[in-house]
Short mmCIF file of C-alpha atoms in Angstrom, two decimals:
data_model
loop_
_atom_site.label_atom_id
_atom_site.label_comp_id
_atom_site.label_asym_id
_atom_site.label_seq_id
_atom_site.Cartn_x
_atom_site.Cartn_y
_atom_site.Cartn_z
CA UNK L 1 74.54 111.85 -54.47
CA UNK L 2 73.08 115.25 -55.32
CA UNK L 3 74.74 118.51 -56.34
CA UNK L 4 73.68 120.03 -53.20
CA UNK L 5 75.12 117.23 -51.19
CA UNK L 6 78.13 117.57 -53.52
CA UNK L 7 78.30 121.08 -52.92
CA UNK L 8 77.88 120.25 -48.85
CA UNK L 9 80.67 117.73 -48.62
CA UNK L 10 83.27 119.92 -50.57
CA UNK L 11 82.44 123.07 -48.02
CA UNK L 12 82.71 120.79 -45.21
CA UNK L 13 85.98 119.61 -46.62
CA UNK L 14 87.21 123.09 -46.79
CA UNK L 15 86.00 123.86 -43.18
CA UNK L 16 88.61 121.05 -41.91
CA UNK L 17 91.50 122.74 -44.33
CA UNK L 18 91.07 125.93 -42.91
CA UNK L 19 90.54 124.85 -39.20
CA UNK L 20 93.86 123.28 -40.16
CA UNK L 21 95.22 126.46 -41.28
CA UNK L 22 94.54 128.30 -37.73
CA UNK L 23 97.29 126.93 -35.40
CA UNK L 24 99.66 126.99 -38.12
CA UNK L 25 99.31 131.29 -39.04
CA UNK L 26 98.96 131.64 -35.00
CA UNK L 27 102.67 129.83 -34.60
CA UNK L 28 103.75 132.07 -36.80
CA UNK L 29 102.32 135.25 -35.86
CA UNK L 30 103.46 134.70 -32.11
CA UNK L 31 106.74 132.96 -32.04
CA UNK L 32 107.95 134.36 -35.09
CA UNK L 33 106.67 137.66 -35.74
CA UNK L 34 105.64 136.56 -39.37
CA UNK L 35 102.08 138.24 -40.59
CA UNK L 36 100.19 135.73 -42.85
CA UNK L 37 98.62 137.08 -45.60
CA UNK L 38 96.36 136.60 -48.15
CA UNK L 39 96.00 139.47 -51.46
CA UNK L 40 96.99 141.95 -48.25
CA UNK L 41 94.33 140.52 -45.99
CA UNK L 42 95.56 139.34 -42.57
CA UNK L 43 94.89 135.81 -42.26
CA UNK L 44 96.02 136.38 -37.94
CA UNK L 45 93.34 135.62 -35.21
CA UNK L 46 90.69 134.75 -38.06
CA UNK L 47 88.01 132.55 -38.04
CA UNK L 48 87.22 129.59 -40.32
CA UNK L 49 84.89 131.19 -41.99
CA UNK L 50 86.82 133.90 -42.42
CA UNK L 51 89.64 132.39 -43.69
CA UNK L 52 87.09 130.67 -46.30
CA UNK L 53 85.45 134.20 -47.17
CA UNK L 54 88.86 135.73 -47.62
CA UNK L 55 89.63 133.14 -50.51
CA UNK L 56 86.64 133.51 -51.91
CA UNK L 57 87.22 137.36 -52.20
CA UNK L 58 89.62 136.73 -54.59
CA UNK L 59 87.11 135.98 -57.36
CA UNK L 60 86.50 139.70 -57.37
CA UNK L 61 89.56 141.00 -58.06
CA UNK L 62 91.56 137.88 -59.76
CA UNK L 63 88.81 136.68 -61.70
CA UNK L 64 89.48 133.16 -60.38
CA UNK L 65 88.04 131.80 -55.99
CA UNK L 66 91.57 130.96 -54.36
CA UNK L 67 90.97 127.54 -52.57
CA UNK L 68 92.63 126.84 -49.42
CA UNK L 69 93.44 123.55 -51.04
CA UNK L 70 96.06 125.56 -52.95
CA UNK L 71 96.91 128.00 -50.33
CA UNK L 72 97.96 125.14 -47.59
CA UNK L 73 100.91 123.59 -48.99
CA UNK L 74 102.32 126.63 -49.34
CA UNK L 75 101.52 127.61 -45.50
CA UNK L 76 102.74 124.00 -44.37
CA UNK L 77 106.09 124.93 -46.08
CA UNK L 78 106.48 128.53 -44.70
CA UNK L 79 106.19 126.47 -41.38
CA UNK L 80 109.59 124.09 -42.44
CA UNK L 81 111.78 126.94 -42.84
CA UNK L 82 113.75 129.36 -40.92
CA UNK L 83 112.06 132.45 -40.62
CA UNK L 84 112.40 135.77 -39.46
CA UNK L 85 109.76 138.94 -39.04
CA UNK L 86 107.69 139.14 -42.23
CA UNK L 87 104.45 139.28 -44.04
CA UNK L 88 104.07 136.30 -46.36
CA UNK L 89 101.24 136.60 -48.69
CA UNK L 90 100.44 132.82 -49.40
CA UNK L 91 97.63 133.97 -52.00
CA UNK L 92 100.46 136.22 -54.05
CA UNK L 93 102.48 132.57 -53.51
CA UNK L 94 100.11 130.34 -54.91
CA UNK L 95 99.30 133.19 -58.30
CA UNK L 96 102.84 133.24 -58.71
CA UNK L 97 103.65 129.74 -59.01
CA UNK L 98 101.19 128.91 -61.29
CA UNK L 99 102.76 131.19 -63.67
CA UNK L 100 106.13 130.01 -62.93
CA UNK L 101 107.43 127.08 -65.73
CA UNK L 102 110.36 125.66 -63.76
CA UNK L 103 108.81 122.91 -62.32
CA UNK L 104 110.06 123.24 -58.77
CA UNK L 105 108.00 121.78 -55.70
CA UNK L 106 105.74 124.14 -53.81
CA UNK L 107 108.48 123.41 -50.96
CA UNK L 108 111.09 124.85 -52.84
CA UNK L 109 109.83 127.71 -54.66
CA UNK L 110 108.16 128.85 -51.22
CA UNK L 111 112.12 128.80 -49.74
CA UNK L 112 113.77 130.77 -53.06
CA UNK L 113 110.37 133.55 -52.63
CA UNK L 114 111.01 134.31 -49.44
CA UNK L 115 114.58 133.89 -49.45
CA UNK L 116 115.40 137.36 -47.91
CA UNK L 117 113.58 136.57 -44.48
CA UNK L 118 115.36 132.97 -43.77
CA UNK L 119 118.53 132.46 -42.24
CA UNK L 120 121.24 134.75 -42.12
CA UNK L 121 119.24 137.22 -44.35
CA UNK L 122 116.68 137.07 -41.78
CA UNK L 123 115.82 140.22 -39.84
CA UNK L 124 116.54 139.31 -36.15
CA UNK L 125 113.34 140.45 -33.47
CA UNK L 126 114.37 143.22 -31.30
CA UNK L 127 112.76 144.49 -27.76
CA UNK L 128 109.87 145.83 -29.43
CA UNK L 129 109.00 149.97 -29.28
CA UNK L 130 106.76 151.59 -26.67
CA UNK L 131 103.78 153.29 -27.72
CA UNK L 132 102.07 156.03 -26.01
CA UNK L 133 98.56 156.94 -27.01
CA UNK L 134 97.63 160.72 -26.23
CA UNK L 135 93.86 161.00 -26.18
CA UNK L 136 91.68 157.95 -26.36
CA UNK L 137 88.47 158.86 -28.87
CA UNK L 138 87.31 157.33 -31.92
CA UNK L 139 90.72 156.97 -33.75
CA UNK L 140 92.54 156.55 -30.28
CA UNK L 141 90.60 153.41 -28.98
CA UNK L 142 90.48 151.85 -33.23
CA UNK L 143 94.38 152.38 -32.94
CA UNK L 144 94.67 150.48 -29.50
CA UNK L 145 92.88 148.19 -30.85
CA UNK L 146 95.02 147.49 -33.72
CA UNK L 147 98.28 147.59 -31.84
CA UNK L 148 96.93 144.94 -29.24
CA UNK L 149 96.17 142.83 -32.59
CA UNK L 150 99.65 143.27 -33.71
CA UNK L 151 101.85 142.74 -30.46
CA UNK L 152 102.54 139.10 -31.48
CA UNK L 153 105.96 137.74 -29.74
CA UNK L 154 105.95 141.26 -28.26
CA UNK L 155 109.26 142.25 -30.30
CA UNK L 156 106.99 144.83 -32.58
CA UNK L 157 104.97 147.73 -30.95
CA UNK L 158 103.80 147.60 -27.40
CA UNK L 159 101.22 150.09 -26.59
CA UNK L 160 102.61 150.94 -22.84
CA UNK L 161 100.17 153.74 -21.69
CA UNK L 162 97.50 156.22 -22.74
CA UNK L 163 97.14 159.78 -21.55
CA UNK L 164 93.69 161.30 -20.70
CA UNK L 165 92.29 163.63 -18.71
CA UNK L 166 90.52 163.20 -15.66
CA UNK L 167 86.94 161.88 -15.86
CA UNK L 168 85.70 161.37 -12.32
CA UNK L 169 84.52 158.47 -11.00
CA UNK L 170 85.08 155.02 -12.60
CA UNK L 171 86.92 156.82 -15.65
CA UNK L 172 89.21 154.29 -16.23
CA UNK L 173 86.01 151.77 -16.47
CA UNK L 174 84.15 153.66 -18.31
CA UNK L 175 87.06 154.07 -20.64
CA UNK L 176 87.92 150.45 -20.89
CA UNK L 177 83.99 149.58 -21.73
CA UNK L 178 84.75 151.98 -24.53
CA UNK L 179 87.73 149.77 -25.86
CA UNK L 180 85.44 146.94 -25.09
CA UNK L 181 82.68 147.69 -27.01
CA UNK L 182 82.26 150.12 -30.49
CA UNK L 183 78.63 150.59 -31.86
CA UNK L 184 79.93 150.75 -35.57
CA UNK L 185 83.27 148.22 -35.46
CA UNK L 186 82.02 145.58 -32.58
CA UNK L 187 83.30 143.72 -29.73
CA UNK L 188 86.91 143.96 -28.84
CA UNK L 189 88.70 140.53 -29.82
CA UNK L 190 89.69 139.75 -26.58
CA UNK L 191 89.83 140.17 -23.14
CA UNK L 192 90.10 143.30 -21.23
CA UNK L 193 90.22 143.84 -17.39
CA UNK L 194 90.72 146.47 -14.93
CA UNK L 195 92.92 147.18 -12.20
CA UNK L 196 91.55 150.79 -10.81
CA UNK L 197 94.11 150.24 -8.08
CA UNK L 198 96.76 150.78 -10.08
CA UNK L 199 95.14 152.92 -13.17
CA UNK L 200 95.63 149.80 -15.63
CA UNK L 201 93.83 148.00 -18.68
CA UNK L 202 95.41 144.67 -19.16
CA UNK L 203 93.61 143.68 -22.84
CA UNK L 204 95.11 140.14 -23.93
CA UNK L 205 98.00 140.59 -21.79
CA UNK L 206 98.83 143.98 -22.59
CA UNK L 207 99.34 146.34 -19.63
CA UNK L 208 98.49 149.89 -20.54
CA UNK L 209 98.53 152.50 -17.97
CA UNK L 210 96.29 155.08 -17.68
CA UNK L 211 97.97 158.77 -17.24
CA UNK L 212 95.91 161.37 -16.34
CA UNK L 213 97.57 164.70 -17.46
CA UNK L 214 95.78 168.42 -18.95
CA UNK L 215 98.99 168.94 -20.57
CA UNK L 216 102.02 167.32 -22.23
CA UNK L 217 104.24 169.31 -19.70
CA UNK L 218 103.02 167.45 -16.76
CA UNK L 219 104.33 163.51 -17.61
CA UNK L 220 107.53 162.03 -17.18
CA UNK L 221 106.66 158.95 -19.14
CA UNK L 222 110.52 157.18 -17.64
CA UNK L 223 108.61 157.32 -14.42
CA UNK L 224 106.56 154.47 -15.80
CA UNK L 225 109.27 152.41 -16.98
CA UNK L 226 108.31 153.89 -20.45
CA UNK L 227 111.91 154.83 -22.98
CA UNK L 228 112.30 155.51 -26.54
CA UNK L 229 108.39 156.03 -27.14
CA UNK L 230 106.25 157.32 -30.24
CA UNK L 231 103.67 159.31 -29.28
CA UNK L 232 101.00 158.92 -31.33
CA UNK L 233 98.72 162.64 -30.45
CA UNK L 234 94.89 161.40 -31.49
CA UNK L 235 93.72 164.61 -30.16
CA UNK L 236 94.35 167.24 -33.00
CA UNK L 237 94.81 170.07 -30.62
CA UNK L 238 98.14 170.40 -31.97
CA UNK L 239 99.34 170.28 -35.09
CA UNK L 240 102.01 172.26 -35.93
CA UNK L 241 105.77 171.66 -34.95
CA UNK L 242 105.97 174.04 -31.62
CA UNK L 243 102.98 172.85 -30.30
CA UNK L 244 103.65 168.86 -31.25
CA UNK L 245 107.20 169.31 -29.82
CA UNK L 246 105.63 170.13 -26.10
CA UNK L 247 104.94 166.22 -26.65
CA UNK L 248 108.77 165.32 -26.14
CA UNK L 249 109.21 164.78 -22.84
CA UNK L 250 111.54 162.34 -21.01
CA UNK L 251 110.65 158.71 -22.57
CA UNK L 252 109.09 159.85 -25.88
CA UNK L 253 111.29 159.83 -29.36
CA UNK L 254 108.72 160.93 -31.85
CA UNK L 255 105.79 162.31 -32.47
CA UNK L 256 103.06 161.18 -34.68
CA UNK L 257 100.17 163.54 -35.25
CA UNK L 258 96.48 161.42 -36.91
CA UNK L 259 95.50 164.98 -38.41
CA UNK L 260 96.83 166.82 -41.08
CA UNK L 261 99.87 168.89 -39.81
CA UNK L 262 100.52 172.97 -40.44
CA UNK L 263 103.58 174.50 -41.57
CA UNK L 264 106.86 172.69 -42.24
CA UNK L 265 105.69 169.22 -40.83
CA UNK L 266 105.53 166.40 -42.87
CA UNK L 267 102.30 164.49 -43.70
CA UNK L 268 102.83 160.98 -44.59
CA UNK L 269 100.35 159.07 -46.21
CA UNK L 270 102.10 155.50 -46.35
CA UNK L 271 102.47 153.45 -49.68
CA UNK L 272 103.33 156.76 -51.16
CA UNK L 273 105.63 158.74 -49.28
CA UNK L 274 107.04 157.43 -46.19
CA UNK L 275 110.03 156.93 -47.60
CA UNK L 276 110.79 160.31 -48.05
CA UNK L 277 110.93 160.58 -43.78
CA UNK L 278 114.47 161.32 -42.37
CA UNK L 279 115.23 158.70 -39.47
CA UNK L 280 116.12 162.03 -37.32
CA UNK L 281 112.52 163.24 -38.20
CA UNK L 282 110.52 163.68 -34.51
CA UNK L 283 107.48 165.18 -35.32
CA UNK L 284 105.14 164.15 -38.15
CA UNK L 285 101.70 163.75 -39.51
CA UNK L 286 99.55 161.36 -40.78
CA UNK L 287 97.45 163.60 -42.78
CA UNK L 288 93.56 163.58 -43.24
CA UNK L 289 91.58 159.80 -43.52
CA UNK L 290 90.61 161.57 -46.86
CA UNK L 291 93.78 162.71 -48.23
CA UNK L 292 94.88 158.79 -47.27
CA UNK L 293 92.07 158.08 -49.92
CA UNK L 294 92.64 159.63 -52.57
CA UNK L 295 96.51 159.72 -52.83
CA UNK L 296 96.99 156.13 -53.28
CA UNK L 297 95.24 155.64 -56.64
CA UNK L 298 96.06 159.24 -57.56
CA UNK L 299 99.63 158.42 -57.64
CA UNK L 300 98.48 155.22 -59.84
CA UNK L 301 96.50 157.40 -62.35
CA UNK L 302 99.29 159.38 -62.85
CA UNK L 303 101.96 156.69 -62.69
CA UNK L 304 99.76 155.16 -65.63
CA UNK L 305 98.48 158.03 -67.41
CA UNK L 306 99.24 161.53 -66.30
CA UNK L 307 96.96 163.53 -64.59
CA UNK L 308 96.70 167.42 -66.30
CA UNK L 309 93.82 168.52 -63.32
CA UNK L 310 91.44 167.20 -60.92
CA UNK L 311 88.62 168.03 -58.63
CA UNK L 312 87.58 165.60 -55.59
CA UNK L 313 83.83 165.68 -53.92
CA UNK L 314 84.17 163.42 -50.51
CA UNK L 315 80.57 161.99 -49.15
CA UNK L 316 81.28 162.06 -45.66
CA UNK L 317 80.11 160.74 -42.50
CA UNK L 318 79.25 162.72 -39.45
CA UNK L 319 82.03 163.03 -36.80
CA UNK L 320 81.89 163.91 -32.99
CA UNK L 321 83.05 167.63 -34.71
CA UNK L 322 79.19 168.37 -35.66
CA UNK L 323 76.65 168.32 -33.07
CA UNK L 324 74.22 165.99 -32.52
CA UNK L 325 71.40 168.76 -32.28
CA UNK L 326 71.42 172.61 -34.03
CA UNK L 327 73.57 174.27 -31.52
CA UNK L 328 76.79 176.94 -31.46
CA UNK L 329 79.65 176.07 -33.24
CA UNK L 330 82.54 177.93 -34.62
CA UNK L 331 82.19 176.74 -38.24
CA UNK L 332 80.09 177.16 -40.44
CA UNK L 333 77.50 174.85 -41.22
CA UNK L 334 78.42 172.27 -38.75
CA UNK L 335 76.39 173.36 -36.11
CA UNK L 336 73.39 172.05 -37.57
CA UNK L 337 72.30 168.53 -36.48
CA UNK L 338 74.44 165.88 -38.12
CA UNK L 339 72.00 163.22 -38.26
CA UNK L 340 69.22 164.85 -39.67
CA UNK L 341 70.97 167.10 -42.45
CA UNK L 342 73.11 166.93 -45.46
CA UNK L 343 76.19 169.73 -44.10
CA UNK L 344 78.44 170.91 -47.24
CA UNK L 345 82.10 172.03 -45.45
CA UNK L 346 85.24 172.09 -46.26
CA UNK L 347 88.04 169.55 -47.09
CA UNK L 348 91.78 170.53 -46.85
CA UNK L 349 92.44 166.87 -48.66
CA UNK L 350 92.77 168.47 -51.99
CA UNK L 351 95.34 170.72 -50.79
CA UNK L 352 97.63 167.96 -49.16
CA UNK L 353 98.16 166.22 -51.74
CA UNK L 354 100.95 168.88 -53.26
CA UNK L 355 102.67 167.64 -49.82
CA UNK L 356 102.37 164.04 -49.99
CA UNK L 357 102.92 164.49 -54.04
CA UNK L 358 105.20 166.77 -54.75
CA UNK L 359 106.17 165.96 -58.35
CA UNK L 360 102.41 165.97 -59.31
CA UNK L 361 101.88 169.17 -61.31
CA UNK L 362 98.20 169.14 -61.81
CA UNK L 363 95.47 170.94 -59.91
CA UNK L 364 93.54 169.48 -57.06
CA UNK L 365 90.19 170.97 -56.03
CA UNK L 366 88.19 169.42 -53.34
CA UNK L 367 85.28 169.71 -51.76
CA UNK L 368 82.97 168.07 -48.90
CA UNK L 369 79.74 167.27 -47.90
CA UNK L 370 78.67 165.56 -44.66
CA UNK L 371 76.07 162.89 -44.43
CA UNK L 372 73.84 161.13 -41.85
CA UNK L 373 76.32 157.86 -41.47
CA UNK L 374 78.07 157.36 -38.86
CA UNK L 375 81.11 155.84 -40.62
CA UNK L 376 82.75 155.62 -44.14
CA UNK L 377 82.88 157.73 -46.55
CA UNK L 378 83.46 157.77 -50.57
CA UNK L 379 85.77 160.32 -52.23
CA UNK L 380 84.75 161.05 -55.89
CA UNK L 381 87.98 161.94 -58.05
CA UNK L 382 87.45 163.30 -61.46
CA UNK L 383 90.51 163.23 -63.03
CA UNK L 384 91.32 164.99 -66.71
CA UNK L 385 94.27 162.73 -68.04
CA UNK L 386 97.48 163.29 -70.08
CA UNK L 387 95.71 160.84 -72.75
CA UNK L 388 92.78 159.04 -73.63
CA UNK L 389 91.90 155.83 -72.35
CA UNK L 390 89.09 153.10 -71.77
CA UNK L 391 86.99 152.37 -69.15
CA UNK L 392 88.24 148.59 -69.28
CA UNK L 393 91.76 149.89 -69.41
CA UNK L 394 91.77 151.74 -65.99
CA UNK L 395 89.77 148.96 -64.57
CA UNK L 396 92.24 146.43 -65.25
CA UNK L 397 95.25 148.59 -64.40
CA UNK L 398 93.50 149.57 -61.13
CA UNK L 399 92.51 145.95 -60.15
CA UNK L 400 96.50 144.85 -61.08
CA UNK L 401 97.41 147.58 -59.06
CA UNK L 402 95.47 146.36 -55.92
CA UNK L 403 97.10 143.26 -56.44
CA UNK L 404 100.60 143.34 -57.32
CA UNK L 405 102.08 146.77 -56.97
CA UNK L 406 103.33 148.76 -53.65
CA UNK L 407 100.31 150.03 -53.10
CA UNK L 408 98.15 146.60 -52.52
CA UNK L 409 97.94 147.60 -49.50
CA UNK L 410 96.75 150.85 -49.70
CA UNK L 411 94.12 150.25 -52.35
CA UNK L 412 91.54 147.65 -52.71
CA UNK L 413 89.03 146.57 -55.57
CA UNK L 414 85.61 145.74 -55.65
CA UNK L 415 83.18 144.02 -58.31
CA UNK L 416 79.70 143.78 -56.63
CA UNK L 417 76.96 145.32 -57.87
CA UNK L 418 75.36 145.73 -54.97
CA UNK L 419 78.20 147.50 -52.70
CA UNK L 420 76.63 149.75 -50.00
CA UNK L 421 78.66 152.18 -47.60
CA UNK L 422 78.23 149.66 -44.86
CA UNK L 423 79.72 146.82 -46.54
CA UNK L 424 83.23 148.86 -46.13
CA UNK L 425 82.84 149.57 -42.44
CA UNK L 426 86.83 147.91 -40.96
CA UNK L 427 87.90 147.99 -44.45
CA UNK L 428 91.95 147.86 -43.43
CA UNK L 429 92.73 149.62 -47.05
CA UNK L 430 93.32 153.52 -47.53
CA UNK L 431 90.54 153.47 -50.38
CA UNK L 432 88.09 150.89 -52.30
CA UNK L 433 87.83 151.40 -55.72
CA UNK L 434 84.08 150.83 -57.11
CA UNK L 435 84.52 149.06 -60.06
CA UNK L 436 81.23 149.32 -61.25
CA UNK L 437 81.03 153.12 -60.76
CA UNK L 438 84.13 154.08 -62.58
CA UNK L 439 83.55 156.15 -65.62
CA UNK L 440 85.58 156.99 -68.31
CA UNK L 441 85.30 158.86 -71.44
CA UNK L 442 88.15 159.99 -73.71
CA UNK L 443 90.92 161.19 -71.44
CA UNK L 444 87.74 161.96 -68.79
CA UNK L 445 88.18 159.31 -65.68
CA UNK L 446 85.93 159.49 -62.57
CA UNK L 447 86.61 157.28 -59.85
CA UNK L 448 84.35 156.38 -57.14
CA UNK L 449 86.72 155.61 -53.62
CA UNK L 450 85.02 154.20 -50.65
CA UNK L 451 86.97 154.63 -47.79
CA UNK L 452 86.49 153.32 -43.84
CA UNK L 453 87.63 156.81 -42.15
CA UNK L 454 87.72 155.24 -38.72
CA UNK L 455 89.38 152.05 -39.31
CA UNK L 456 90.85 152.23 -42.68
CA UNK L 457 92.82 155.29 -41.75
CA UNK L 458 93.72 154.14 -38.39
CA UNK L 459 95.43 151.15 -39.78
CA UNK L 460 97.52 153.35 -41.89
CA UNK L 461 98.69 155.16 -38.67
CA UNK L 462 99.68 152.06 -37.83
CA UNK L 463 101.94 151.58 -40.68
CA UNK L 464 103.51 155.04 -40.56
CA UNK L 465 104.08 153.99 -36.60
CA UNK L 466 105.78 150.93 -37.81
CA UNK L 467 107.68 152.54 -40.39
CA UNK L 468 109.19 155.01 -38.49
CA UNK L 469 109.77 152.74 -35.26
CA UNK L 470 111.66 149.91 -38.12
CA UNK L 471 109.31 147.35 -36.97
CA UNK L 472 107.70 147.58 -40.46
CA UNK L 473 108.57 144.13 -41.77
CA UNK L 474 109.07 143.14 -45.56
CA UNK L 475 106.60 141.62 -47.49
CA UNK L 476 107.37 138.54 -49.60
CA UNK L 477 106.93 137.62 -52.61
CA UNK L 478 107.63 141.34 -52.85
CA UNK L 479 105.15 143.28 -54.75
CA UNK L 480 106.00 144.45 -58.72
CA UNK L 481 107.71 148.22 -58.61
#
């Protein structure tokens, strides 16, 4: 036998492992409400090949390809015990025990890891928590999407209706095609219908009613069956308290804003703050897909090293903001045509980090310039630090970080050489650190953060909605503090 066939038999033998793998994370996911996981990825509603090229990831940022021949006992095992709503990350499992000395079977250091969510520890699945979407654009539809992903046994979040104005004829078609299909992030993984009759999308079993409304003041959402809702406003035409609190109508509890709010309400970028919400807190923000960027490892840098001052340049990608062609617009600059120029604007990212950081002391410029892509984006952060370092230093501290710490989910790590702004696009991480970019001299660091500002910030709306509705489940084994 050759090496290729070699090579040939042991893929083919890892296809069957994996294809193995599927009905066993889907039993999970559904009857359970347990999130399978591997280094933060979602191993839910993936392919075999995915499952594969999610192992093989690993290499990047452990050093080492995970094989699903080490991953699966662990994953039959989960599937023995008594569990409750989680996220299990099998590839933290398997690192874990092979640093472990005790000797115990894969069966029973899988029960003592994830201890907390079996039996009478377990957290026990509730109704689940309405979700109203106001506004249905680019984040809106990337945010449906994710929720429809995530409904599971239907105890977690249950997206129960959008609001949109009136579109004339065939609106609510035209709107579903839009859920349906995305020029930058794909099909829809799924199955959507209509029922114009009755102003509904049913996508995988999910009714969502369509509410036509100009104005928050004209729904009673309880006249749709619709009770204790967050309202998630995609729109940004409000953003400070007063105007966010015209949102709280009969049927909604809280309101969650995906732009960066004004005044005294809180932006949350999760990983880093969330935990500073009050549970009576109704109205909130989840800041800028920038500021979700750049917080994350700027809260490691300083964790690790201090940070004395720092100036951020974000790359961006064109958004429906600019037009398409030179034509009127009320800022500067950004009436020029966005696919044929270079724009510089502004960025109020640097400025919302004192709010999402408070105990960080140092100065944060920013900057912006917008770019002919039509999605993601890289922040560059040049950070002056409290002491001098190496470049293989912050490397390894960032790549433990994506791994192991509380913000692994947050931040992500990258090795190839060759890594292109498209490569990121449905990234599910708040930033991408470029390992090969990073440079460091003295206590001079400059990090290069790729970021997916559709999707990557969208699923971090998603965890502030799950925080603040307690459908945020733990995470086992739980990651190092």
């Amino acid at each position: 036998m050759t090496v290729n066939d070699d090579s040939f038999t042991n893929w083919k033998i890892r296809e069957e492992i994996a294809e193995s793998m599927i009905p066993l994370i889907g039993k999970l996911h559904r009857e359970r409400d347990v999130t399978v996981l591997l280094h933060s990825r979602s191993l839910v509603n993936k392919s075999v090949v995915s499952i594969l090229k999610t192992h093989r990831f690993a290499r990047q940022i452990a050093g080492e390809e995970l094989s699903v021949t080490e991953t699966l006992p662990f994953l039959q095992a989960l599937t023995a015990l008594d569990l409750g709503p989680s996220q299990i990350d099998i590839g933290m499992l398997a690192a874990t025990y092979k640093s472990d000395d005790r000797g115990l079977s894969v069966e029973a250091f899988t029960a003592e890891a994830v201890a907390e969510a079996t039996g009478a520890n377990k957290i026990e699945g509730g109704e689940g928590r309405d979700v109203v979407l106001y506004g249905f654009g680019r984040i809106g539809r990337l945010v449906a999407r994710l929720l429809i992903e995530k409904s599971g046994s239907g105890n977690g979040l249950r997206l129960r209706a959008i609001v949109v104005r009136g579109g004339g004829d065939q609106d609510i078609v035209k709107r579903a095609s839009l859920l349906r299909r995305d020029s930058i992030h794909g099909q829809f993984q799924g199955t959507i219908t209509v029922d114009e009759a009755n102003s509904t999308i049913n996508a995988n079993g999910n009714a969502i009613k369509v509410i036509y409304a100009n104005d928050p003041s004209e729904v009673d959402y309880t006249a749709y069956g619709i009770k204790n809702a967050i309202l998630i406003d995609n729109t940004g035409k409000w953003r400070d308290r007063e105007g966010l609190s015209t949102h709280l109508r009969p049927g909604i509890d809280k309101v969650v804003l995906t732009a960066p709010g004004k005044g005294d309400v809180p932006n949350i970028v999760h990983g880093v703050n969330h935990d500073t919400l009050k549970p009576d807190e109704q109205i909130l923000s989840c800041a800028s897909c920038t500021t979700n960027a750049i917080v994350p490892p700027l809260k490691a840098m300083e964790d690790e090293y201090g940070v004395l001052r720092g100036h951020v340049e974000t790359v961006h990608s064109f958004t429906n903001d600019q037009n398409l062609l030179d034509n009127y617009h009320k800022s500067e600059r950004r009436g020029r045509s966005a696919p044929l120029n270079m724009v510089i604007t502004e960025t109020g990212a640097a400025s919302a980090v004192a709010k999402a950081l408070p105990d960080l002391k140092a100065r944060i410029t920013g900057s912006s310039i917008r770019v002919p892509v039509p999605d993601v984006s890289i922040a560059i952060l040049n950070l002056q630090l409290a002491r001098e370092t190496t470049r293989e230093e912050v490397l390894d501290h960032l790549r433990d970080v994506s791994l192991t710490s509380p913000l692994r989910r947050q931040i992500d790590f990258i090795t190839a050489p060759d890594a292109v702004s498209s490569d990121f696009i449905g990234s599910r991480h708040a930033s991408i650190v470029d390992a090969g970019a990073l440079k460091v001299e003295g206590d001079n660091a400059i990090l290069y953060l790729w970021y997916d500002n559709e999707f990557g910030y969208s699923c971090q709306v998603i965890r502030v909605v799950q925080h603040v509705s307690g459908v945020e489940y733990p995470t086992f084994p739980a990651p190092a503090v």
